[in-house]
PDB file of C-alpha atoms in Angstrom:
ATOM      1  CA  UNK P   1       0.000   0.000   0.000  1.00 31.00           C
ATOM      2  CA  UNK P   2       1.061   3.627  -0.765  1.00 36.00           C
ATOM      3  CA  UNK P   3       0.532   6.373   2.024  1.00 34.00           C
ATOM      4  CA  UNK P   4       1.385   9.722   1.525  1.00 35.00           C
ATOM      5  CA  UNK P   5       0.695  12.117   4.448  1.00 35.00           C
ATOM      6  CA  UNK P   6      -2.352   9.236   5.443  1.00 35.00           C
ATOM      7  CA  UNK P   7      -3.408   9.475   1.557  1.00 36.00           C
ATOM      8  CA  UNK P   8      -4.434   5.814   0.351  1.00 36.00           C
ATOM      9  CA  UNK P   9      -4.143   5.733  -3.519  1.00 37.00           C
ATOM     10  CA  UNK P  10      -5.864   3.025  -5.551  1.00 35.00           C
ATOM     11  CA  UNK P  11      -2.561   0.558  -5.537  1.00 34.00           C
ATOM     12  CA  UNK P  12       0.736   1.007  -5.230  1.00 36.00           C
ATOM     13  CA  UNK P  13       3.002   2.467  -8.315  1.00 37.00           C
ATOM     14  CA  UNK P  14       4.487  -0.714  -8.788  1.00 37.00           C
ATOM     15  CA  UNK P  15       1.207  -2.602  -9.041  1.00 35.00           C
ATOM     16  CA  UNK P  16      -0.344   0.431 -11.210  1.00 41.00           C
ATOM     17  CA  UNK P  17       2.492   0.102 -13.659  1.00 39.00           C
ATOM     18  CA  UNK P  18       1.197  -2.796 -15.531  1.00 41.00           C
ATOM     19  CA  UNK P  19      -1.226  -1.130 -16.436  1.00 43.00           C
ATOM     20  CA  UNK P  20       0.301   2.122 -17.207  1.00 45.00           C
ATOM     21  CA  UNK P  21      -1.471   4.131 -14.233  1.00 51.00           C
ATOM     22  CA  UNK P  22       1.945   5.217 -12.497  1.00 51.00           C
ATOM     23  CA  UNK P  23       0.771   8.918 -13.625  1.00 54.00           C
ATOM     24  CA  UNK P  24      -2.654   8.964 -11.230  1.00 57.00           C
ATOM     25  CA  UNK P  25      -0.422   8.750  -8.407  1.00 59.00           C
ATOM     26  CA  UNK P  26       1.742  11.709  -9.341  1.00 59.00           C
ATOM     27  CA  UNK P  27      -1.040  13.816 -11.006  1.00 61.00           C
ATOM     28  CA  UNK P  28      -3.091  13.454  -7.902  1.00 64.00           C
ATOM     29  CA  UNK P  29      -0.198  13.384  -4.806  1.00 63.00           C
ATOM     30  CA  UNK P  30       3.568  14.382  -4.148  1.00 64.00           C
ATOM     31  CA  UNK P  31       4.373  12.755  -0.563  1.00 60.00           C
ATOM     32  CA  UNK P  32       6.055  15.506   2.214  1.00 64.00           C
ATOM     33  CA  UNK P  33       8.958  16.172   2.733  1.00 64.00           C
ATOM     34  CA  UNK P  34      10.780  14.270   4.524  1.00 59.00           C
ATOM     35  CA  UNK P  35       7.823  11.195   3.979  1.00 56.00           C
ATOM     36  CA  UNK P  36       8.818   8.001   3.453  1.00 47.00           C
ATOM     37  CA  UNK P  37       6.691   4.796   1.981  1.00 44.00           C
ATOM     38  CA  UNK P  38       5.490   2.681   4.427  1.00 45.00           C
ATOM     39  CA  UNK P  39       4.906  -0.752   4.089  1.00 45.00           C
ATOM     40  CA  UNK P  40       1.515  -2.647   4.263  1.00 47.00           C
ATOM     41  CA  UNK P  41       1.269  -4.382   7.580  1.00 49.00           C
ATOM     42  CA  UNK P  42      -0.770  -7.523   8.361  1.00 53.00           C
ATOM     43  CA  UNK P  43      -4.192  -5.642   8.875  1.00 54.00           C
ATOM     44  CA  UNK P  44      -3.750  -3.304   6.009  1.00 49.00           C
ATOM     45  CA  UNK P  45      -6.365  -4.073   3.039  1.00 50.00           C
ATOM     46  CA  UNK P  46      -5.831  -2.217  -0.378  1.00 46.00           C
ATOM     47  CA  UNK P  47      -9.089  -2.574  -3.266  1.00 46.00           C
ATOM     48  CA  UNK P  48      -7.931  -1.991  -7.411  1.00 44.00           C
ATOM     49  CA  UNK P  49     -10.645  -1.082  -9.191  1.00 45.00           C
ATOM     50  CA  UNK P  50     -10.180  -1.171 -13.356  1.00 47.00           C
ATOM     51  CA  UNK P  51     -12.299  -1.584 -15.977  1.00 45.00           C
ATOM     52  CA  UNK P  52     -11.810  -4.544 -18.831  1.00 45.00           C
ATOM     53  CA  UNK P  53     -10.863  -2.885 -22.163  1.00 43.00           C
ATOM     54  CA  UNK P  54     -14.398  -4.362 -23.894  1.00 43.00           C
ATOM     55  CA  UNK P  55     -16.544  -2.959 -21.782  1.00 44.00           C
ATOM     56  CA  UNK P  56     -18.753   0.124 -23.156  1.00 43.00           C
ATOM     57  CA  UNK P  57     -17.592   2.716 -20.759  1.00 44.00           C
ATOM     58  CA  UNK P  58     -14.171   2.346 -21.943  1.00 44.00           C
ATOM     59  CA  UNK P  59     -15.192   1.830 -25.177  1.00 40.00           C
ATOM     60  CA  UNK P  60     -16.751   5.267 -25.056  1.00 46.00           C
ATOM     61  CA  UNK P  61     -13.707   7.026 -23.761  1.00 54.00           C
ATOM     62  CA  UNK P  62     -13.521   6.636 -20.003  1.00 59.00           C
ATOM     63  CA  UNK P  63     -11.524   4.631 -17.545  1.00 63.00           C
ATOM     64  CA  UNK P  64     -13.301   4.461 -13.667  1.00 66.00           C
ATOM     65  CA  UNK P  65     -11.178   4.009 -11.011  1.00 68.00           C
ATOM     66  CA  UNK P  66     -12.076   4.010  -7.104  1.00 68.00           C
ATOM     67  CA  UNK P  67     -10.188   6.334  -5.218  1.00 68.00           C
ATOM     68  CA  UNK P  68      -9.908   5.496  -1.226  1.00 62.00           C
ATOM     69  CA  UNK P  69      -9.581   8.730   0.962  1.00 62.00           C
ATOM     70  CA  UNK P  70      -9.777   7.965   4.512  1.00 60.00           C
ATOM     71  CA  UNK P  71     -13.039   6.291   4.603  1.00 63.00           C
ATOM     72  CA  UNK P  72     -14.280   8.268   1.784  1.00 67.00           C
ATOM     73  CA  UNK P  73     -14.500   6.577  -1.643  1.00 74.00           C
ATOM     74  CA  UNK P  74     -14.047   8.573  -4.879  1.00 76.00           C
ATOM     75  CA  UNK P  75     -15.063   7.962  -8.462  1.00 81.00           C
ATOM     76  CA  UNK P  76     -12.867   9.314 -10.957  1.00 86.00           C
ATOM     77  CA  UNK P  77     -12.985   8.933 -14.865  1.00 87.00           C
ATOM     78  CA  UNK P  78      -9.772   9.012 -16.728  1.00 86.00           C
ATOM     79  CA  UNK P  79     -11.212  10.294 -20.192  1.00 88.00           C
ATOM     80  CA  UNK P  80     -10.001  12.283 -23.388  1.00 86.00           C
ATOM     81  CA  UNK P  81     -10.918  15.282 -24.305  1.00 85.00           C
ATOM     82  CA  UNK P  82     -12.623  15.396 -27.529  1.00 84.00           C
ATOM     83  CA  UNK P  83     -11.966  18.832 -27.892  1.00 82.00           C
ATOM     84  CA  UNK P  84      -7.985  18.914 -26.777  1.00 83.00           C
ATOM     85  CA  UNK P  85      -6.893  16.074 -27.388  1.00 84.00           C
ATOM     86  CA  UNK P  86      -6.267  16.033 -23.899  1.00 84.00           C
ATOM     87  CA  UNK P  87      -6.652  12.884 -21.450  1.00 85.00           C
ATOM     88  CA  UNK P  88      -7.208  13.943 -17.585  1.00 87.00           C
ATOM     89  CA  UNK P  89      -9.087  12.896 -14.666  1.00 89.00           C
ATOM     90  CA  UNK P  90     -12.695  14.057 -13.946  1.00 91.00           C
ATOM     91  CA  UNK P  91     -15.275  13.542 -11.216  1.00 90.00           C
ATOM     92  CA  UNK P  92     -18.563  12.063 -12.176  1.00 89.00           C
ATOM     93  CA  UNK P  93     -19.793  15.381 -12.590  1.00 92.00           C
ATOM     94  CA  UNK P  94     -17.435  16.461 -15.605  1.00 93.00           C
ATOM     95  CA  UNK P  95     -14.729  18.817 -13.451  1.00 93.00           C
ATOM     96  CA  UNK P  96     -11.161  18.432 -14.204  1.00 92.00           C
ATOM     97  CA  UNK P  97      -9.631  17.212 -11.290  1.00 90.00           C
ATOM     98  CA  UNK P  98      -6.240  18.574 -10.436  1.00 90.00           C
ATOM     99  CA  UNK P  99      -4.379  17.742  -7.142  1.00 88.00           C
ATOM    100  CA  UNK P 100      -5.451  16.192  -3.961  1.00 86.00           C
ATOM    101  CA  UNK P 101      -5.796  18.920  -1.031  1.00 89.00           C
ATOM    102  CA  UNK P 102      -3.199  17.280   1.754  1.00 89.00           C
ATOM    103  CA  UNK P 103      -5.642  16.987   4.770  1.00 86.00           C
ATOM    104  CA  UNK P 104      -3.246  17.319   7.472  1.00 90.00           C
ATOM    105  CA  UNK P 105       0.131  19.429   6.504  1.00 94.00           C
ATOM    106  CA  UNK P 106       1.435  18.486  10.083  1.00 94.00           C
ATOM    107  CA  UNK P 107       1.429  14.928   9.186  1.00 89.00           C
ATOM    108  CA  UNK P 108       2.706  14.711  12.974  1.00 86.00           C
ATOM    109  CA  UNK P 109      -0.220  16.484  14.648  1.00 92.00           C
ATOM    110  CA  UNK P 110      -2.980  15.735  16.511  1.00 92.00           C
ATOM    111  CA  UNK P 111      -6.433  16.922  15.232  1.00 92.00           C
ATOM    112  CA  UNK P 112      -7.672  19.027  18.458  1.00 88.00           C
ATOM    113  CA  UNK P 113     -10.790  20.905  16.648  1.00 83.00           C
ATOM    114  CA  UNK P 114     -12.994  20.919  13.490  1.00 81.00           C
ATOM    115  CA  UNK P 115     -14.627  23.066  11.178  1.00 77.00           C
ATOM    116  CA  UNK P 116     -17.843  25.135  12.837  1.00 78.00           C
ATOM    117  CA  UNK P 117     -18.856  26.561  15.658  1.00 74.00           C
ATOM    118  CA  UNK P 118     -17.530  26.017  18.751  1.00 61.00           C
ATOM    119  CA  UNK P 119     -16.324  28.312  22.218  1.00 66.00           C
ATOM    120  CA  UNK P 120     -13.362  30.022  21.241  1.00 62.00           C
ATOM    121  CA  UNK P 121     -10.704  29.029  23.902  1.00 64.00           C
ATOM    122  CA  UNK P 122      -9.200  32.292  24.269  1.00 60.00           C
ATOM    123  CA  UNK P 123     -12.083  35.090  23.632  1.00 59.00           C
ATOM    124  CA  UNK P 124     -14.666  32.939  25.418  1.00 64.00           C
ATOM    125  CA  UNK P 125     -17.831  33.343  23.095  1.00 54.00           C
ATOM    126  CA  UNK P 126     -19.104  30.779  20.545  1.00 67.00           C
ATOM    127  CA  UNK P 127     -18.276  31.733  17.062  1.00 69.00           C
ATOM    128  CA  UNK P 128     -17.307  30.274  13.526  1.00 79.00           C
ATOM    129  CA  UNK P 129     -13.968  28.056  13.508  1.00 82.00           C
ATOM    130  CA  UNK P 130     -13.254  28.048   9.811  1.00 84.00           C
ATOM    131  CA  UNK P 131     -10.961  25.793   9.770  1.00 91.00           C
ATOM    132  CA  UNK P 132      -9.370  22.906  11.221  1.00 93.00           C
ATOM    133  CA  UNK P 133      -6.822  22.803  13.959  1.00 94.00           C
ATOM    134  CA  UNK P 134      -3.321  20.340  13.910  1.00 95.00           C
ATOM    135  CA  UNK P 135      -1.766  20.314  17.547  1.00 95.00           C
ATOM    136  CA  UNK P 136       2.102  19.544  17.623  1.00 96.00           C
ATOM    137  CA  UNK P 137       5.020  21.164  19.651  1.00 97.00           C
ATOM    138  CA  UNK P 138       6.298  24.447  18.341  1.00 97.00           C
ATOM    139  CA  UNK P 139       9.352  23.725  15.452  1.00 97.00           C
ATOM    140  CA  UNK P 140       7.073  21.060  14.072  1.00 97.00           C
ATOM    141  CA  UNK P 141       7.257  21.793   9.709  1.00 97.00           C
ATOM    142  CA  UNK P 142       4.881  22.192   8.470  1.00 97.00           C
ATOM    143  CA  UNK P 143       3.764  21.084   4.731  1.00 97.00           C
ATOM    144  CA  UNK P 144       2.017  23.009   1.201  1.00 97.00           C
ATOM    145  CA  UNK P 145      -1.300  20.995   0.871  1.00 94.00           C
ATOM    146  CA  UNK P 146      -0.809  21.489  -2.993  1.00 94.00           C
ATOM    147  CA  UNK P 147       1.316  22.825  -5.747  1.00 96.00           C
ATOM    148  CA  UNK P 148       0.357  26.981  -5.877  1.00 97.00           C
ATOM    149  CA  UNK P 149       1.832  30.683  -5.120  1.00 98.00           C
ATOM    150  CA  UNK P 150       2.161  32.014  -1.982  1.00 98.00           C
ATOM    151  CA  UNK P 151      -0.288  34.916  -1.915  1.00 98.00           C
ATOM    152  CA  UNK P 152       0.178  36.320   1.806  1.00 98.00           C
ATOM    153  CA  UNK P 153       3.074  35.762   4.567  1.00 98.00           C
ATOM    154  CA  UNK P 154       3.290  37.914   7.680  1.00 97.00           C
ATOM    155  CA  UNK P 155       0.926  38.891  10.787  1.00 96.00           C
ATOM    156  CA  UNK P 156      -2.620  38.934  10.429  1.00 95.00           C
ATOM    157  CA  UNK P 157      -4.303  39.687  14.294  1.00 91.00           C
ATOM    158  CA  UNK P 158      -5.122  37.050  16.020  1.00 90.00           C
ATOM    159  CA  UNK P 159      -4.273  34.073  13.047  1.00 93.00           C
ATOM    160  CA  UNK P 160      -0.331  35.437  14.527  1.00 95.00           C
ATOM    161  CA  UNK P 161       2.320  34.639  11.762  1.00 97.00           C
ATOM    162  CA  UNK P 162      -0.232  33.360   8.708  1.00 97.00           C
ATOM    163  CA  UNK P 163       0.554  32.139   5.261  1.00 98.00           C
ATOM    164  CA  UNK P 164      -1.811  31.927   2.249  1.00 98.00           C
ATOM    165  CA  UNK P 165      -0.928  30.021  -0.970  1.00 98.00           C
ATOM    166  CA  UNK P 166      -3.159  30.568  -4.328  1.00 98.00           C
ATOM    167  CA  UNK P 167      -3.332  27.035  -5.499  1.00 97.00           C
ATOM    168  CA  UNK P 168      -5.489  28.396  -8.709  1.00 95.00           C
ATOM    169  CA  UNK P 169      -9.262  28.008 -10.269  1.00 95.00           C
ATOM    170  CA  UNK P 170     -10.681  29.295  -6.913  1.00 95.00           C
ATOM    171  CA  UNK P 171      -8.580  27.387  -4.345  1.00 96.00           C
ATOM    172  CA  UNK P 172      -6.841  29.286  -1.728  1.00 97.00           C
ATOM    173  CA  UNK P 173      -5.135  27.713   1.999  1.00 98.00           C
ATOM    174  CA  UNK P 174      -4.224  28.941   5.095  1.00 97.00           C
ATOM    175  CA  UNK P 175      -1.479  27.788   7.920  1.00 98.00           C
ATOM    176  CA  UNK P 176      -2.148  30.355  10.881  1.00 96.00           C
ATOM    177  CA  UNK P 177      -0.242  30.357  14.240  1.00 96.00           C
ATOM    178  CA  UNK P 178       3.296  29.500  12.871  1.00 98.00           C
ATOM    179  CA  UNK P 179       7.050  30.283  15.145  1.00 98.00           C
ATOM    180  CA  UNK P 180       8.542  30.747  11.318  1.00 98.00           C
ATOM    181  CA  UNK P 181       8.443  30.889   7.813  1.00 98.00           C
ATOM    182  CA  UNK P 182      10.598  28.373   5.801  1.00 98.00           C
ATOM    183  CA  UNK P 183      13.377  29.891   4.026  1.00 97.00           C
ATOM    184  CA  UNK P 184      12.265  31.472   0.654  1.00 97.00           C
ATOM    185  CA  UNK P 185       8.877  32.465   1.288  1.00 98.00           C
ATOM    186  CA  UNK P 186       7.314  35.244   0.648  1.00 97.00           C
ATOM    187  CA  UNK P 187       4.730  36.744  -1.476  1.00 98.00           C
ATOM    188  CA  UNK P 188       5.037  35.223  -5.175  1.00 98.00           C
ATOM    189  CA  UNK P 189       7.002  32.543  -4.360  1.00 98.00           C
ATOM    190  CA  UNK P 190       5.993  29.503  -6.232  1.00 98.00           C
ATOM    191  CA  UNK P 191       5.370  26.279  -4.376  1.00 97.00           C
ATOM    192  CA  UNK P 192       5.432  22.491  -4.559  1.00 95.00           C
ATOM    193  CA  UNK P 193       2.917  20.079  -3.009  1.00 94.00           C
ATOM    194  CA  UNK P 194       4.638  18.322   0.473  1.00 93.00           C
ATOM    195  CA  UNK P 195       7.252  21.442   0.700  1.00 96.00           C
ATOM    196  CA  UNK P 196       8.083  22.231   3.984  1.00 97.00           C
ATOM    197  CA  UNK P 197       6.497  26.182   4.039  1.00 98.00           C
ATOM    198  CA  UNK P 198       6.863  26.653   8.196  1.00 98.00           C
ATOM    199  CA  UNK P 199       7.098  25.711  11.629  1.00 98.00           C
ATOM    200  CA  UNK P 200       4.310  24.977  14.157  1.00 97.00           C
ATOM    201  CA  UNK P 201       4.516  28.034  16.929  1.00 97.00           C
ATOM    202  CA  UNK P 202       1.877  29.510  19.266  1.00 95.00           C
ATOM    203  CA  UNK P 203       1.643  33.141  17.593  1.00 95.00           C
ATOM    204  CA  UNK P 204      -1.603  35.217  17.599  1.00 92.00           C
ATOM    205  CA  UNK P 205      -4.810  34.330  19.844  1.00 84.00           C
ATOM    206  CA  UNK P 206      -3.859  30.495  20.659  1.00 89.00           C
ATOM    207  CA  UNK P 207      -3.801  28.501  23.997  1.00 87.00           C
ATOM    208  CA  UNK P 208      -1.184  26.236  22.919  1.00 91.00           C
ATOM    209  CA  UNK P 209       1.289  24.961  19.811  1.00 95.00           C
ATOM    210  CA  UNK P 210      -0.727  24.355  16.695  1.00 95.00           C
ATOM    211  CA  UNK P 211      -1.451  24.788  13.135  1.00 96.00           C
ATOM    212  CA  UNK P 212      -4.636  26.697  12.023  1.00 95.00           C
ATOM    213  CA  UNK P 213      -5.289  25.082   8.549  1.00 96.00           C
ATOM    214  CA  UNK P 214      -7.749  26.731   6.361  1.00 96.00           C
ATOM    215  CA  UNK P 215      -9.246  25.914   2.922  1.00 96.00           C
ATOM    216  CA  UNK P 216     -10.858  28.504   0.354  1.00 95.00           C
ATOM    217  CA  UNK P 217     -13.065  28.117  -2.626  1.00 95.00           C
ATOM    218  CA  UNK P 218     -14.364  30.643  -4.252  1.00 95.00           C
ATOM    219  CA  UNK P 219     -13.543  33.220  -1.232  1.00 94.00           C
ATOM    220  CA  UNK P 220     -15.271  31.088   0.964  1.00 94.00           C
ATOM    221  CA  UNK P 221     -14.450  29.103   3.730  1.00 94.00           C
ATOM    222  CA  UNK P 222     -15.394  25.075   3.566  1.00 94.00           C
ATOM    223  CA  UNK P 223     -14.084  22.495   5.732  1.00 93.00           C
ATOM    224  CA  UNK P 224     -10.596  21.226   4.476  1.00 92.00           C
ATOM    225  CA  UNK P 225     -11.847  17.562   5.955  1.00 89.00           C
ATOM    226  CA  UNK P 226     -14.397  17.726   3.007  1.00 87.00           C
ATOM    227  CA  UNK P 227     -12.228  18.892   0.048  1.00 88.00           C
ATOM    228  CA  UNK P 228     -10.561  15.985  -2.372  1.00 85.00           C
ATOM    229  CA  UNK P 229      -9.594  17.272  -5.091  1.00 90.00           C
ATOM    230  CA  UNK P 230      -9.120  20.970  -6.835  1.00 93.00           C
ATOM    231  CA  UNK P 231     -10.942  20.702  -9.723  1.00 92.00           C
ATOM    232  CA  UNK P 232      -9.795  22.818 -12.166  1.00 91.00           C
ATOM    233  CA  UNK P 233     -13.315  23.559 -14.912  1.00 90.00           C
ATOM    234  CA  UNK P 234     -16.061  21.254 -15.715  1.00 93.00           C
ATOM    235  CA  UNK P 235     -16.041  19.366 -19.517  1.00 93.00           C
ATOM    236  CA  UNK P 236     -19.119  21.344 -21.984  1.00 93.00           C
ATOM    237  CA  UNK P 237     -20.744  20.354 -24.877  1.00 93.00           C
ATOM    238  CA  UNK P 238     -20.326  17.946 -27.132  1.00 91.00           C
ATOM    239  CA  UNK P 239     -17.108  16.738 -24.397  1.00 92.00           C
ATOM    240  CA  UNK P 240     -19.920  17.261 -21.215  1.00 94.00           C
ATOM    241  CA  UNK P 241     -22.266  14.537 -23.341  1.00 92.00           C
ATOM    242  CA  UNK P 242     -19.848  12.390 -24.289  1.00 90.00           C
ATOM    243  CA  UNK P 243     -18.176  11.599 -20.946  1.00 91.00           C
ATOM    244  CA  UNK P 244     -22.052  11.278 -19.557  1.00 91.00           C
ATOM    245  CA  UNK P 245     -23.095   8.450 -21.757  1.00 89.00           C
ATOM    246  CA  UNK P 246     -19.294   7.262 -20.535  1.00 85.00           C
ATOM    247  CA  UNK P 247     -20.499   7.582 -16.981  1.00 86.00           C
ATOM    248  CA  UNK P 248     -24.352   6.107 -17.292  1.00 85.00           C
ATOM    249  CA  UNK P 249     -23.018   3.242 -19.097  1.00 81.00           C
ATOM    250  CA  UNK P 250     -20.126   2.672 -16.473  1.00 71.00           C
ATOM    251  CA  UNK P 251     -23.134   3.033 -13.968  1.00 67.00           C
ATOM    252  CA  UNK P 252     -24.974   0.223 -15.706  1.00 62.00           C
ATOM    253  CA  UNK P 253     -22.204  -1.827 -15.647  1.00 60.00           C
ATOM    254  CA  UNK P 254     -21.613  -1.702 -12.133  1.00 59.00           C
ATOM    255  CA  UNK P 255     -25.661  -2.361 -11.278  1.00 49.00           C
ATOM    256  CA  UNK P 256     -25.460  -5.576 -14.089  1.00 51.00           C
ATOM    257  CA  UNK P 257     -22.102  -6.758 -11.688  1.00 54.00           C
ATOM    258  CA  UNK P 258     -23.896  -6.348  -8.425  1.00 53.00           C
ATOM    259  CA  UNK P 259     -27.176  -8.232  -9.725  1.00 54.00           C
ATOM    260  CA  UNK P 260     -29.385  -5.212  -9.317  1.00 50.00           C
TER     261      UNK P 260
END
């Protein structure tokens, strides 16, 4: 099994290979740095999901695989663009699916709080937490959820020493509370996916050491827990109708497999 930052792709590269699939994992996930493979233990359990190359939804130009995210299971359709030329990985909607939002950029912390409302520890009222909190002593680096350009680095009131990176097509994150900023970044400073972009600290309105971690779409706030993928436009026309006959027939498919 391949983990990346507790990210479960749909086999390993080695496995994917043989059928020419290396490039989902690196289209999708670059591990942290400093992240190493680990190895499947006894109790691990890993699914591959592919589709035969006679059956219709392949035959009409897409390729379903089952993405496993935590306990979260994705569809995505690898499928070519009519249009471009262009093959790339949708959702069953149509939206081109860039990379998958890292969860947890402290891949060493401890989740303390979620997104919503809750008693803020310091101010004492209940208001909006838009975000979700990563506990872990001050030093601790942390990681770029996605590839992107740093948009904002300095103090913002009570988020202490904050960073925001512009990951593109609407997508914006946030690491509040940080001791540091890596070396290099600042404002317009392009980033990589897994690059180390800070250190844990306790600046701004906090009780103790932890990371802040935000996710924007669209200017607004949703909870990073929720968020897969970026995806990066949605397939029209002539493209849009294709890829849904793609998707009903793949649909059939699976209900003629399961007997219903």
């Amino acid at each position: 099994m391949c983990l990346a930052a507790g990210v479960a792709l749909a086999g390993c590269t080695s496995m994917l290979a043989e059928n020419g699939e290396t490039a989902a994992i690196d289209h999708f996930v670059s591990p942290p740095e400093g992240a190493t493979e680990a190895s499947a233990g006894p109790d691990d359990r890993m699914k591959l999901s592919y589709a035969a190359e006679e059956t219709p939804s392949l035959a009409a130009g897409a390729f379903d695989m089952v993405v496993k995210l935590g306990s979260s299971k994705v569809d995505v359709y690898r499928f070519r663009d009519p249009d471009t030329g262009k093959t790339g990985y949708f959702d069953a909607e149509g939206y081109r699916l860039g990379q998958y939002l890292l969860r947890n950029p402290v891949p060493e912390g401890r989740r303390t709080s979620g997104f919503g409302n809750r008693r803020h520890p310091v101010l004492g009222y209940s208001r909006m937490h838009a975000g979700v909190d990563w506990a872990a002593p001050v030093g601790t680096p942390i990681h770029a959820a996605a590839d992107g350009v740093v948009k904002f680095a300095g103090r913002h009131g009570g988020d202490g020493r904050m960073l925001v990176i512009d990951h593109g097509h609407g997508y914006e994150t946030g690491y509040s509370h940080q001791s540091r900023f890596a070396d290099g970044i600042k404002p317009g400073a392009a980033i990589r996916q897994g690059q180390v972009i800070g250190y844990v600290g306790t600046s701004g309105l906090v009780t103790g050491a932890h990371l802040h971690y935000e996710v924007s779409v669209n200017g607004r706030k949703v909870d990073p827990m929720k968020v897969h993928f970026i995806r990066e436009g949605r397939l029209s026309g002539a493209a849009l109708s294709k890829f849904e006959r793609a998707v009903a027939a793949d649909g059939r498919e699976k209900h003629a497999a399961a007997g219903v």
